[in-house]
Amino acid sequence: MTKGSAPTVDREGGVGYLGLVGLVVSSCIGSGVFALTGQLANVASPAAALVAWVLCGLGFLFLALSLANLGARRPDADGAVAYAEEGFGKFAGFVSGWGYWLSAWLGNVGFATMVAQTLGSDYCLGAVLPGVFSSPETGNPALVGVIVVSLALWALTFLVLNGVEGAAGLNAVVMIVKVASILLFILFVAMAFNVVAFSGDFWGTAERNATIIASGAEGGLGGVSSQVTNCILIMMWVFIGIEGASVMSKRAKRRSEVGSATVVGLVVLLVLYIGASVLPYGVMPYEELVAAPKPATISVFEAIAPGWGGAFISWAIIVSVLGSWLSFTMLPAECSSMMADHGLLPASWDKRNAKNSPQLSLVIVGACTQAFVIVATYAADAYTFAISMCTVTIVVTWAFAAAYQVKYSAREKSYGQLVIGLLALVFQVVGVLFTGWGFLLLACLGYIPGMYFYAKARREDGSTVTRGEWMVFAVIATLGIASIPLTAVGIIPVF
């Protein structure tokens, strides 16, 4: 059994089945589902978006099945983040865990940006305080917006400091509220759906291309394969959190429920995402959909339900994002606490308070998020920057989990599971290399300070970093440093 792993018996007072499903659904449903409509409309036709959803759905189904299988076969392991160590050693465990830790709090920067954008919309507080919460030009948080989201950040941190299990229970309640809001949106959109508007230029080769070019973009939508590729990174972002139940497995009442909770959560997500992102193509004229302020869902619902739709969905977005933000406050702290327990980070990262919450880990996550909220306001598009960085860093964890599924299944001669793991691995690697390689290079910079903590943890364990590990780290650091001039000359578009 891995160092620090929990027994495979039921845990009194742990997170129940609904809480585990809630962690999956609520962790994934945050800002992304509400931004999808406008983001996809700017890069893809309805047909290409549907094709991309099929590909992403299959890719994440293979990942969810891999996590479910590993959860059932290896309930003694500490979830998705720990599979890299189980299969490939300490340093692989650090690379996977640190990538997950980076991803989780970088996602919080995206949530903060979305809250500021929504508060600044014409259907929320922006109606009486225009330009105060977010910039009308970029959508990035303005000074007051930064202050407001910073207060929200530390309030959520304080909540989790007062008990992880209690916060998870609250998250399940928030999940019900925001899923109900999204279902109401889908119902109204379905009632207003116009087949002619939806099917016109279904593959995006004529009118939609002209609309995109007229908006100032170069080259229009491009061919169908290009449209599908441009959808992938956007869609991958909204599945971040699919491993939420697995990461929290050590706190589950029954570890045997973690796998099925993950698959059930994925099915719920696919239904909601496809309905919320594709149906609006048949509601608003395409040129209006492309030009709608961020997030476009507000404009869509206001067009369907004038006078109250925009305000309703604005506050639904804020509740939804805060619920997801709560999850992403728990998950990075839980991850770093687990890494400290495994000797991948210094023991101080697992220091607990009287409520059994990893206090130092939570404070570090809060401080890092706070710093990047400020830095991201100078990006060309703070939201896109944050979600892109969040996505490419978590793919490291997902890829290691899929690779362990392949290795474990090969050892057990379970060839069906081996194929599932291999398909999951190929999807993750190909997806990020085709759509987010530049952000992946930038993410390598984040491993440079992490290596200091890993080396310190190895010394605490009476071990040392091996020569091979230093060589791998040198490659990662070199790639990260190379991203700096690429960003400066605009090859990696950030500022």
PDB file of C-alpha atoms in Angstrom, residues 36-45 48-49 212 220-224 226-232 234 281 286 290:
ATOM      1  CA  LEU A  36     -19.232  28.299 -24.423  1.00  0.00           C
ATOM      2  CA  THR A  37     -21.904  29.773 -26.691  1.00  0.00           C
ATOM      3  CA  GLY A  38     -19.918  32.861 -27.622  1.00  0.00           C
ATOM      4  CA  GLN A  39     -16.552  31.103 -27.671  1.00  0.00           C
ATOM      5  CA  LEU A  40     -17.733  28.328 -29.994  1.00  0.00           C
ATOM      6  CA  ALA A  41     -19.654  30.695 -32.265  1.00  0.00           C
ATOM      7  CA  ASN A  42     -16.442  32.605 -32.923  1.00  0.00           C
ATOM      8  CA  VAL A  43     -14.538  29.511 -34.079  1.00  0.00           C
ATOM      9  CA  ALA A  44     -17.052  26.949 -35.360  1.00  0.00           C
ATOM     10  CA  SER A  45     -20.329  26.275 -37.150  1.00  0.00           C
ATOM     11  CA  ALA A  48     -18.303  21.448 -36.420  1.00  0.00           C
ATOM     12  CA  ALA A  49     -19.253  22.137 -32.798  1.00  0.00           C
ATOM     13  CA  ILE A 212     -16.305  36.193 -38.776  1.00  0.00           C
ATOM     14  CA  GLY A 220     -12.812  33.300 -41.152  1.00  0.00           C
ATOM     15  CA  LEU A 221     -13.773  29.999 -39.584  1.00  0.00           C
ATOM     16  CA  GLY A 222     -11.669  27.927 -41.954  1.00  0.00           C
ATOM     17  CA  GLY A 223     -12.419  24.342 -42.939  1.00  0.00           C
ATOM     18  CA  VAL A 224     -14.364  21.890 -40.801  1.00  0.00           C
ATOM     19  CA  SER A 226      -9.828  23.610 -38.458  1.00  0.00           C
ATOM     20  CA  GLN A 227     -13.102  24.521 -36.753  1.00  0.00           C
ATOM     21  CA  VAL A 228     -13.145  21.257 -34.805  1.00  0.00           C
ATOM     22  CA  THR A 229      -9.525  21.733 -33.721  1.00  0.00           C
ATOM     23  CA  ASN A 230     -10.271  25.259 -32.517  1.00  0.00           C
ATOM     24  CA  CYS A 231     -13.109  23.896 -30.368  1.00  0.00           C
ATOM     25  CA  ILE A 232     -11.037  21.271 -28.562  1.00  0.00           C
ATOM     26  CA  ILE A 234     -12.281  25.422 -25.270  1.00  0.00           C
ATOM     27  CA  TYR A 281     -27.187  28.728 -32.727  1.00  0.00           C
ATOM     28  CA  TYR A 286     -25.227  34.485 -36.135  1.00  0.00           C
ATOM     29  CA  VAL A 290     -20.601  36.536 -32.494  1.00  0.00           C
TER      30      VAL A 290
END
